[in-house]
C-alpha cells in the first residue's frame, strides 16, 4: 500500500489547485457568504469541476466515471478544503456510492449521468438526532398498496435545501430501506438550517409521503441487508473524504499561520523567532504529517478493498477532526486578537473545521466505534 502519490495523482493535484486558485479562491467563498445566496454554493464552479472530472473522480469507468479511485477523490477533497470551496462534493459522493452499491440498472442509468455532470444534486437523509447516530432510524416506511408511506423527520441533511432528489434511510418491515423521494412531493417539508460554516443543510419532515415501489433503491430485488451494507460503505467513504477535507483545512491554516509568524513583529522582532511559538508550530507540523499518512492509508484501503477499510475510515476521521481542531485553535491564538475577527480568513477555516469535524461523527464517536470494532470494548 504506497503512502506516496503516483504521477497521475500529482498531476491531478496540480491541475485542480490551478483551477481552484483561478475560480474558487477563499475570497470567492467570502463573497458567496456575504451575498446571502440561499443556494450557498456556486453552480458555475460545480459545473466546471464536473466538466474537468473532479466532481467524482472515484467513479469507475464502467459506471461512466474516469476511474481514478478514492485516493483521487480524497486529494480533490483536500484541495477544496484548502480554499473552502463550497460545493456539493460530499453529498454527491454519498449519493453515487449508494446508487452504485444498491441501485438497480434502471436507477443507475437514470441518475448517475446527472450526478456525474453536475446537473443534478441528490442528498442523503440519514441523521435524526443532535449527534451522528446512523443506526437510529425512527423514520418508518410502511406498506401503502403497491408502494410505501414514509413518516418521520431527518436532521442536518447536507445540501438538503437545494437537492433535486433525496435518498432517505428509513426503517422498513425487515430492516433498513433506502427510498428515492422527490423533495417537492406532497407531505415533504424542507426547512433550511443556518450553519456557522455558511454551507447548505436542512431539516426535512415526511408526513404521510407516498412513493411507488420503484422508489426502493435496488428495486424489487433490494433487501435490508443490501441497504445496510450500502449505507455502511457510503458512510465510510464520506468519512474518509471529510477527513481529507479537514486535512486540507488544517494544512492551509497552518501554512497561513507560519507565514504570519514570519511577518508579524512584536518588540521590534518577528514573532516567529520566539522559541515558544516555534515549538508549538513544530508540534503542529508533526501532527499534520501523521494525519496525512493516516488519510492516505484510508483512501488506499478503499481503493484496494482492504478488510480494515472501515476501521481506517474511523481512524482517519478521528485523527483529522482532532488535528484540525488543534490546528485551528493554534492558528487563532498565534494570530492574536485579529484571529477572531471576520477581517481575517482564519475564522472562516475555524468554522468549517468545526462543522466538518462533527459531520458523520466526531473524534469521540469514532474512538468509541474503533474500540468496539477492533477490540470489542
Tab-separated table of C-alpha atoms in Angstrom:
chain	number	residue	atom	x	y	z
A	1	UNK	CA	0.000	0.000	0.000
A	2	UNK	CA	2.048	3.010	-1.230
A	3	UNK	CA	1.763	6.085	1.006
A	4	UNK	CA	3.114	8.407	-1.665
A	5	UNK	CA	1.288	9.957	-4.597
A	6	UNK	CA	1.527	8.476	-8.058
A	7	UNK	CA	2.476	10.637	-11.029
A	8	UNK	CA	-1.174	10.783	-12.147
A	9	UNK	CA	-2.280	11.826	-8.658
A	10	UNK	CA	0.353	14.561	-8.525
A	11	UNK	CA	-0.878	15.867	-11.880
A	12	UNK	CA	-4.465	15.828	-10.580
A	13	UNK	CA	-3.455	17.913	-7.547
A	14	UNK	CA	-1.596	20.443	-9.669
A	15	UNK	CA	-4.449	20.730	-12.164
A	16	UNK	CA	-7.152	21.088	-9.507
A	17	UNK	CA	-5.091	23.545	-7.476
A	18	UNK	CA	-4.720	25.716	-10.567
A	19	UNK	CA	-8.456	25.563	-11.284
A	20	UNK	CA	-9.423	26.396	-7.705
A	21	UNK	CA	-6.946	29.265	-7.390
A	22	UNK	CA	-8.490	30.768	-10.513
A	23	UNK	CA	-12.178	30.027	-9.966
A	24	UNK	CA	-12.591	29.482	-6.217
A	25	UNK	CA	-10.139	31.381	-4.003
A	26	UNK	CA	-11.144	31.938	-0.388
A	27	UNK	CA	-12.266	35.419	-1.403
A	28	UNK	CA	-14.902	33.812	-3.639
A	29	UNK	CA	-16.292	31.848	-0.691
A	30	UNK	CA	-16.391	35.016	1.413
A	31	UNK	CA	-18.259	36.826	-1.366
A	32	UNK	CA	-20.722	33.933	-1.649
A	33	UNK	CA	-21.323	34.003	2.104
A	34	UNK	CA	-21.845	37.757	2.142
A	35	UNK	CA	-24.206	37.645	-0.847
A	36	UNK	CA	-26.862	35.764	1.130
A	37	UNK	CA	-27.423	33.380	-1.793
A	38	UNK	CA	-29.766	30.672	-0.430
A	39	UNK	CA	-28.026	28.019	-2.540
A	40	UNK	CA	-24.811	28.566	-0.522
A	41	UNK	CA	-22.739	27.115	-3.342
A	42	UNK	CA	-21.731	28.170	-6.849
A	43	UNK	CA	-23.439	26.114	-9.585
A	44	UNK	CA	-20.941	27.545	-12.086
A	45	UNK	CA	-17.978	26.278	-10.051
A	46	UNK	CA	-19.603	22.879	-9.562
A	47	UNK	CA	-20.253	22.590	-13.312
A	48	UNK	CA	-16.624	23.499	-14.023
A	49	UNK	CA	-15.362	20.887	-11.565
A	50	UNK	CA	-17.679	18.248	-13.041
A	51	UNK	CA	-16.592	19.037	-16.598
A	52	UNK	CA	-12.957	18.615	-15.565
A	53	UNK	CA	-13.724	15.269	-13.899
A	54	UNK	CA	-13.158	16.493	-10.339
A	55	UNK	CA	-16.750	16.121	-9.085
A	56	UNK	CA	-16.421	12.360	-8.615
A	57	UNK	CA	-13.038	11.042	-9.826
A	58	UNK	CA	-13.560	7.825	-7.846
A	59	UNK	CA	-16.379	6.512	-10.066
A	60	UNK	CA	-15.276	3.523	-12.195
A	61	UNK	CA	-15.213	3.866	-15.967
A	62	UNK	CA	-17.833	1.107	-16.189
A	63	UNK	CA	-20.254	3.427	-14.360
A	64	UNK	CA	-19.423	6.450	-16.524
A	65	UNK	CA	-16.633	7.946	-14.405
A	66	UNK	CA	-12.923	8.451	-15.016
A	67	UNK	CA	-11.886	5.643	-12.669
A	68	UNK	CA	-9.071	7.350	-10.749
A	69	UNK	CA	-10.170	5.869	-7.443
A	70	UNK	CA	-10.864	7.097	-3.934
A	71	UNK	CA	-7.341	8.406	-3.444
A	72	UNK	CA	-8.005	10.889	-6.247
A	73	UNK	CA	-11.327	11.853	-4.651
A	74	UNK	CA	-9.562	12.397	-1.331
A	75	UNK	CA	-6.943	14.610	-2.954
A	76	UNK	CA	-9.737	16.613	-4.559
A	77	UNK	CA	-11.457	16.999	-1.177
A	78	UNK	CA	-8.193	18.133	0.400
A	79	UNK	CA	-7.634	20.803	-2.238
A	80	UNK	CA	-11.221	22.031	-1.880
A	81	UNK	CA	-10.672	22.244	1.855
A	82	UNK	CA	-7.644	24.470	1.350
A	83	UNK	CA	-9.777	27.117	-0.403
A	84	UNK	CA	-13.059	26.443	1.446
A	85	UNK	CA	-14.754	25.630	-1.864
A	86	UNK	CA	-18.485	25.406	-1.145
A	87	UNK	CA	-19.643	22.547	-3.358
A	88	UNK	CA	-21.976	19.537	-3.100
A	89	UNK	CA	-18.909	17.267	-3.374
A	90	UNK	CA	-19.655	15.201	-0.256
A	91	UNK	CA	-23.397	14.806	-0.769
A	92	UNK	CA	-22.767	13.801	-4.384
A	93	UNK	CA	-20.156	11.225	-3.316
A	94	UNK	CA	-22.598	9.713	-0.800
A	95	UNK	CA	-25.415	9.546	-3.358
A	96	UNK	CA	-23.182	7.989	-6.008
A	97	UNK	CA	-21.855	5.422	-3.557
A	98	UNK	CA	-25.389	4.357	-2.595
A	99	UNK	CA	-26.527	4.174	-6.198
A	100	UNK	CA	-23.569	2.057	-7.283
A	101	UNK	CA	-23.810	-0.236	-4.256
A	102	UNK	CA	-27.582	-0.671	-4.031
A	103	UNK	CA	-29.262	0.752	-7.128
A	104	UNK	CA	-30.596	-1.373	-9.945
A	105	UNK	CA	-29.597	-0.916	-13.574
A	106	UNK	CA	-32.520	1.396	-14.334
A	107	UNK	CA	-31.864	3.652	-11.355
A	108	UNK	CA	-28.176	3.932	-12.203
A	109	UNK	CA	-28.920	4.743	-15.838
A	110	UNK	CA	-31.442	7.392	-14.840
A	111	UNK	CA	-29.492	9.120	-12.074
A	112	UNK	CA	-25.729	8.607	-12.369
A	113	UNK	CA	-25.162	10.714	-15.522
A	114	UNK	CA	-26.759	13.782	-13.941
A	115	UNK	CA	-24.755	13.371	-10.750
A	116	UNK	CA	-21.511	12.979	-12.681
A	117	UNK	CA	-22.005	16.009	-14.911
A	118	UNK	CA	-23.191	18.173	-12.033
A	119	UNK	CA	-26.634	18.850	-13.470
A	120	UNK	CA	-28.451	17.035	-10.649
A	121	UNK	CA	-27.988	17.000	-6.885
A	122	UNK	CA	-29.097	14.255	-4.525
A	123	UNK	CA	-28.878	14.390	-0.740
A	124	UNK	CA	-28.708	11.549	1.769
A	125	UNK	CA	-31.248	11.985	4.573
A	126	UNK	CA	-29.976	9.798	7.414
A	127	UNK	CA	-29.416	11.760	10.630
A	128	UNK	CA	-32.247	12.090	13.151
A	129	UNK	CA	-30.682	13.307	16.380
A	130	UNK	CA	-28.419	16.091	17.533
A	131	UNK	CA	-25.311	13.936	17.038
A	132	UNK	CA	-24.249	11.401	14.435
A	133	UNK	CA	-26.045	8.098	15.018
A	134	UNK	CA	-26.688	6.261	11.742
A	135	UNK	CA	-28.146	3.196	13.461
A	136	UNK	CA	-31.098	5.133	14.879
A	137	UNK	CA	-33.995	5.148	12.408
A	138	UNK	CA	-37.260	6.387	13.849
A	139	UNK	CA	-38.380	7.322	10.322
A	140	UNK	CA	-40.618	4.495	9.129
A	141	UNK	CA	-41.651	3.124	5.744
A	142	UNK	CA	-44.865	1.107	5.802
A	143	UNK	CA	-46.714	-0.639	3.024
A	144	UNK	CA	-49.138	1.572	1.102
A	145	UNK	CA	-50.742	-0.531	-1.600
A	146	UNK	CA	-48.001	-1.382	-4.093
A	147	UNK	CA	-45.787	1.394	-2.714
A	148	UNK	CA	-44.654	2.826	0.595
A	149	UNK	CA	-45.683	5.524	3.042
A	150	UNK	CA	-42.983	7.486	4.902
A	151	UNK	CA	-43.334	9.114	8.332
A	152	UNK	CA	-40.555	10.822	10.271
A	153	UNK	CA	-38.039	13.645	10.360
A	154	UNK	CA	-34.418	13.867	9.221
A	155	UNK	CA	-31.974	16.473	10.515
A	156	UNK	CA	-28.926	18.182	9.104
A	157	UNK	CA	-29.390	16.824	5.590
A	158	UNK	CA	-26.325	18.002	3.669
A	159	UNK	CA	-27.438	20.063	0.649
A	160	UNK	CA	-30.991	19.105	1.516
A	161	UNK	CA	-32.237	22.612	0.803
A	162	UNK	CA	-31.099	22.574	-2.835
A	163	UNK	CA	-31.259	18.885	-3.762
A	164	UNK	CA	-33.268	17.710	-6.772
A	165	UNK	CA	-33.815	14.363	-5.073
A	166	UNK	CA	-33.441	12.662	-1.718
A	167	UNK	CA	-32.183	9.242	-0.703
A	168	UNK	CA	-33.977	8.600	2.580
A	169	UNK	CA	-32.778	5.980	5.048
A	170	UNK	CA	-35.866	4.529	6.726
A	171	UNK	CA	-36.810	1.543	8.867
A	172	UNK	CA	-38.810	-0.927	6.799
A	173	UNK	CA	-40.564	-4.137	7.719
A	174	UNK	CA	-37.393	-6.223	7.719
A	175	UNK	CA	-34.706	-3.620	8.424
A	176	UNK	CA	-33.242	-0.522	6.802
A	177	UNK	CA	-34.567	0.716	3.464
A	178	UNK	CA	-33.298	3.365	1.069
A	179	UNK	CA	-36.031	5.265	-0.749
A	180	UNK	CA	-35.784	7.797	-3.562
A	181	UNK	CA	-38.010	10.758	-2.728
A	182	UNK	CA	-38.846	13.949	-4.605
A	183	UNK	CA	-38.328	16.883	-2.164
A	184	UNK	CA	-41.293	18.603	-3.799
A	185	UNK	CA	-43.675	15.699	-3.182
A	186	UNK	CA	-46.794	16.222	-1.028
A	187	UNK	CA	-46.013	15.775	2.650
A	188	UNK	CA	-42.317	16.693	2.370
A	189	UNK	CA	-41.378	19.823	4.346
A	190	UNK	CA	-37.858	21.180	3.828
A	191	UNK	CA	-36.579	23.661	6.419
A	192	UNK	CA	-33.180	25.208	5.596
A	193	UNK	CA	-30.791	25.439	8.558
A	194	UNK	CA	-28.344	28.206	9.315
A	195	UNK	CA	-24.888	26.706	9.776
A	196	UNK	CA	-21.846	28.530	11.172
A	197	UNK	CA	-19.768	27.448	8.162
A	198	UNK	CA	-22.304	29.041	5.772
A	199	UNK	CA	-22.946	25.753	3.946
A	200	UNK	CA	-26.231	24.217	2.893
A	201	UNK	CA	-28.150	21.908	5.216
A	202	UNK	CA	-31.791	21.334	6.041
A	203	UNK	CA	-34.200	19.540	8.321
A	204	UNK	CA	-36.742	17.521	6.342
A	205	UNK	CA	-40.045	16.214	7.657
A	206	UNK	CA	-42.031	13.430	5.980
A	207	UNK	CA	-45.727	13.332	6.823
A	208	UNK	CA	-47.640	10.642	5.013
A	209	UNK	CA	-45.354	10.801	1.978
A	210	UNK	CA	-46.347	8.202	-0.595
A	211	UNK	CA	-43.812	6.719	-3.018
A	212	UNK	CA	-44.118	3.934	-5.557
A	213	UNK	CA	-42.478	0.520	-5.473
A	214	UNK	CA	-39.853	1.811	-7.921
A	215	UNK	CA	-38.657	4.280	-5.256
A	216	UNK	CA	-36.888	1.492	-3.361
A	217	UNK	CA	-33.174	1.660	-4.112
A	218	UNK	CA	-32.421	-1.686	-5.677
A	219	UNK	CA	-35.991	-2.170	-6.897
A	220	UNK	CA	-37.837	-5.407	-6.269
A	221	UNK	CA	-34.557	-7.217	-5.611
A	222	UNK	CA	-33.414	-4.780	-2.941
A	223	UNK	CA	-33.085	-6.211	0.575
A	224	UNK	CA	-32.483	-4.877	4.075
A	225	UNK	CA	-29.045	-6.494	4.071
A	226	UNK	CA	-28.137	-4.769	0.809
A	227	UNK	CA	-29.359	-1.429	2.154
A	228	UNK	CA	-27.433	-1.828	5.413
A	229	UNK	CA	-24.223	-2.737	3.568
A	230	UNK	CA	-24.648	0.178	1.144
A	231	UNK	CA	-25.208	2.647	3.988
A	232	UNK	CA	-22.171	1.406	5.907
A	233	UNK	CA	-19.990	1.592	2.805
A	234	UNK	CA	-21.202	5.067	1.816
A	235	UNK	CA	-20.683	6.448	5.308
A	236	UNK	CA	-17.122	5.135	5.429
A	237	UNK	CA	-16.376	6.744	2.068
A	238	UNK	CA	-17.911	10.000	3.285
A	239	UNK	CA	-15.873	9.896	6.490
A	240	UNK	CA	-12.589	9.464	4.641
A	241	UNK	CA	-13.440	12.259	2.197
A	242	UNK	CA	-14.304	14.526	5.122
A	243	UNK	CA	-11.012	13.541	6.763
A	244	UNK	CA	-9.214	14.599	3.592
A	245	UNK	CA	-11.056	17.926	3.558
A	246	UNK	CA	-10.197	18.500	7.229
A	247	UNK	CA	-6.560	17.791	6.401
A	248	UNK	CA	-6.675	20.454	3.688
A	249	UNK	CA	-8.303	22.953	6.046
A	250	UNK	CA	-5.749	22.312	8.805
A	251	UNK	CA	-2.788	22.421	6.413
A	252	UNK	CA	-3.874	25.715	4.888
A	253	UNK	CA	-4.491	27.247	8.316
A	254	UNK	CA	-1.042	26.072	9.441
A	255	UNK	CA	0.650	27.483	6.328
A	256	UNK	CA	-1.084	30.839	6.801
A	257	UNK	CA	-0.117	30.911	10.466
A	258	UNK	CA	3.547	30.193	9.750
A	259	UNK	CA	3.545	32.964	7.140
A	260	UNK	CA	2.018	35.320	9.722
A	261	UNK	CA	4.686	34.392	12.291
A	262	UNK	CA	7.331	35.368	9.756
A	263	UNK	CA	5.915	38.821	9.118
A	264	UNK	CA	4.312	39.966	12.419
A	265	UNK	CA	6.608	41.995	14.653
A	266	UNK	CA	6.470	42.460	18.414
A	267	UNK	CA	9.027	44.351	20.488
A	268	UNK	CA	10.838	45.101	17.250
A	269	UNK	CA	11.390	41.459	16.206
A	270	UNK	CA	9.473	38.872	14.175
A	271	UNK	CA	7.328	36.775	16.493
A	272	UNK	CA	8.420	33.700	14.554
A	273	UNK	CA	11.791	33.998	16.288
A	274	UNK	CA	10.172	33.286	19.666
A	275	UNK	CA	11.174	29.783	20.691
A	276	UNK	CA	7.865	29.002	22.370
A	277	UNK	CA	5.952	29.669	19.128
A	278	UNK	CA	8.494	27.679	17.130
A	279	UNK	CA	7.951	24.657	19.369
A	280	UNK	CA	4.163	24.913	19.040
A	281	UNK	CA	4.449	25.173	15.253
A	282	UNK	CA	6.800	22.181	15.157
A	283	UNK	CA	4.342	20.034	17.117
A	284	UNK	CA	1.572	21.009	14.722
A	285	UNK	CA	3.752	20.182	11.722
A	286	UNK	CA	4.343	16.672	13.078
A	287	UNK	CA	0.623	16.180	13.787
A	288	UNK	CA	-0.280	17.205	10.243
A	289	UNK	CA	2.307	14.858	8.760
A	290	UNK	CA	0.885	11.968	10.768
A	291	UNK	CA	-2.678	12.862	9.771
A	292	UNK	CA	-1.691	12.946	6.098
A	293	UNK	CA	-0.336	9.389	6.290
A	294	UNK	CA	-3.478	8.134	8.047
A	295	UNK	CA	-5.781	9.726	5.465
A	296	UNK	CA	-3.828	8.378	2.505
A	297	UNK	CA	-3.781	4.898	4.042
A	298	UNK	CA	-7.565	5.007	4.493
A	299	UNK	CA	-8.029	6.136	0.886
A	300	UNK	CA	-5.754	3.371	-0.397
A	301	UNK	CA	-7.700	0.859	1.715
A	302	UNK	CA	-10.933	1.887	-0.027
A	303	UNK	CA	-9.292	1.508	-3.431
A	304	UNK	CA	-7.767	-1.866	-2.637
A	305	UNK	CA	-10.761	-3.366	-0.827
A	306	UNK	CA	-8.771	-3.793	2.382
A	307	UNK	CA	-10.762	-5.562	5.107
A	308	UNK	CA	-9.608	-2.909	7.564
A	309	UNK	CA	-11.085	-0.077	5.488
A	310	UNK	CA	-13.950	0.618	7.906
A	311	UNK	CA	-11.617	0.839	10.900
A	312	UNK	CA	-9.214	3.013	8.915
A	313	UNK	CA	-12.101	5.302	7.925
A	314	UNK	CA	-12.895	5.875	11.606
A	315	UNK	CA	-9.213	6.304	12.445
A	316	UNK	CA	-8.771	8.903	9.693
A	317	UNK	CA	-11.891	10.839	10.718
A	318	UNK	CA	-10.932	10.780	14.409
A	319	UNK	CA	-7.330	11.862	13.792
A	320	UNK	CA	-8.150	14.674	11.370
A	321	UNK	CA	-11.045	16.001	13.454
A	322	UNK	CA	-8.742	16.367	16.439
A	323	UNK	CA	-5.783	17.607	14.384
A	324	UNK	CA	-7.900	20.236	12.629
A	325	UNK	CA	-9.406	21.390	15.905
A	326	UNK	CA	-5.951	21.810	17.456
A	327	UNK	CA	-4.569	23.457	14.316
A	328	UNK	CA	-7.392	25.982	14.295
A	329	UNK	CA	-7.006	26.746	17.999
A	330	UNK	CA	-3.284	27.350	17.476
A	331	UNK	CA	-3.935	29.448	14.368
A	332	UNK	CA	-6.345	31.730	16.212
A	333	UNK	CA	-4.050	32.080	19.227
A	334	UNK	CA	-0.919	32.776	17.174
A	335	UNK	CA	-2.727	35.401	15.138
A	336	UNK	CA	-3.697	37.107	18.377
A	337	UNK	CA	-6.753	39.342	18.603
A	338	UNK	CA	-7.154	39.645	14.839
A	339	UNK	CA	-7.558	35.864	14.686
A	340	UNK	CA	-11.107	36.142	15.977
A	341	UNK	CA	-12.144	38.988	13.686
A	342	UNK	CA	-14.087	38.489	10.478
A	343	UNK	CA	-11.472	40.512	8.619
A	344	UNK	CA	-9.032	37.581	8.719
A	345	UNK	CA	-9.832	34.378	6.836
A	346	UNK	CA	-8.668	32.180	9.719
A	347	UNK	CA	-12.131	32.475	11.252
A	348	UNK	CA	-13.698	31.006	8.097
A	349	UNK	CA	-11.412	27.973	8.310
A	350	UNK	CA	-12.168	27.634	12.026
A	351	UNK	CA	-15.916	27.482	11.428
A	352	UNK	CA	-15.720	24.993	8.592
A	353	UNK	CA	-13.367	22.747	10.589
A	354	UNK	CA	-15.826	22.632	13.488
A	355	UNK	CA	-18.785	21.662	11.293
A	356	UNK	CA	-16.837	19.154	9.187
A	357	UNK	CA	-15.450	17.635	12.388
A	358	UNK	CA	-18.948	16.930	13.708
A	359	UNK	CA	-20.337	15.691	10.381
A	360	UNK	CA	-20.575	11.879	10.115
A	361	UNK	CA	-19.130	11.541	13.606
A	362	UNK	CA	-16.559	13.487	15.615
A	363	UNK	CA	-13.360	12.081	17.117
A	364	UNK	CA	-15.184	10.837	20.237
A	365	UNK	CA	-17.727	8.919	18.138
A	366	UNK	CA	-15.019	7.280	16.066
A	367	UNK	CA	-12.834	6.397	19.043
A	368	UNK	CA	-15.781	4.519	20.512
A	369	UNK	CA	-16.506	2.893	17.151
A	370	UNK	CA	-12.883	1.787	16.844
A	371	UNK	CA	-12.908	0.397	20.376
A	372	UNK	CA	-15.953	-1.745	19.553
A	373	UNK	CA	-14.772	-2.733	16.105
A	374	UNK	CA	-11.136	-3.572	16.827
A	375	UNK	CA	-11.071	-4.550	20.490
A	376	UNK	CA	-14.699	-5.462	21.176
A	377	UNK	CA	-14.886	-2.998	24.054
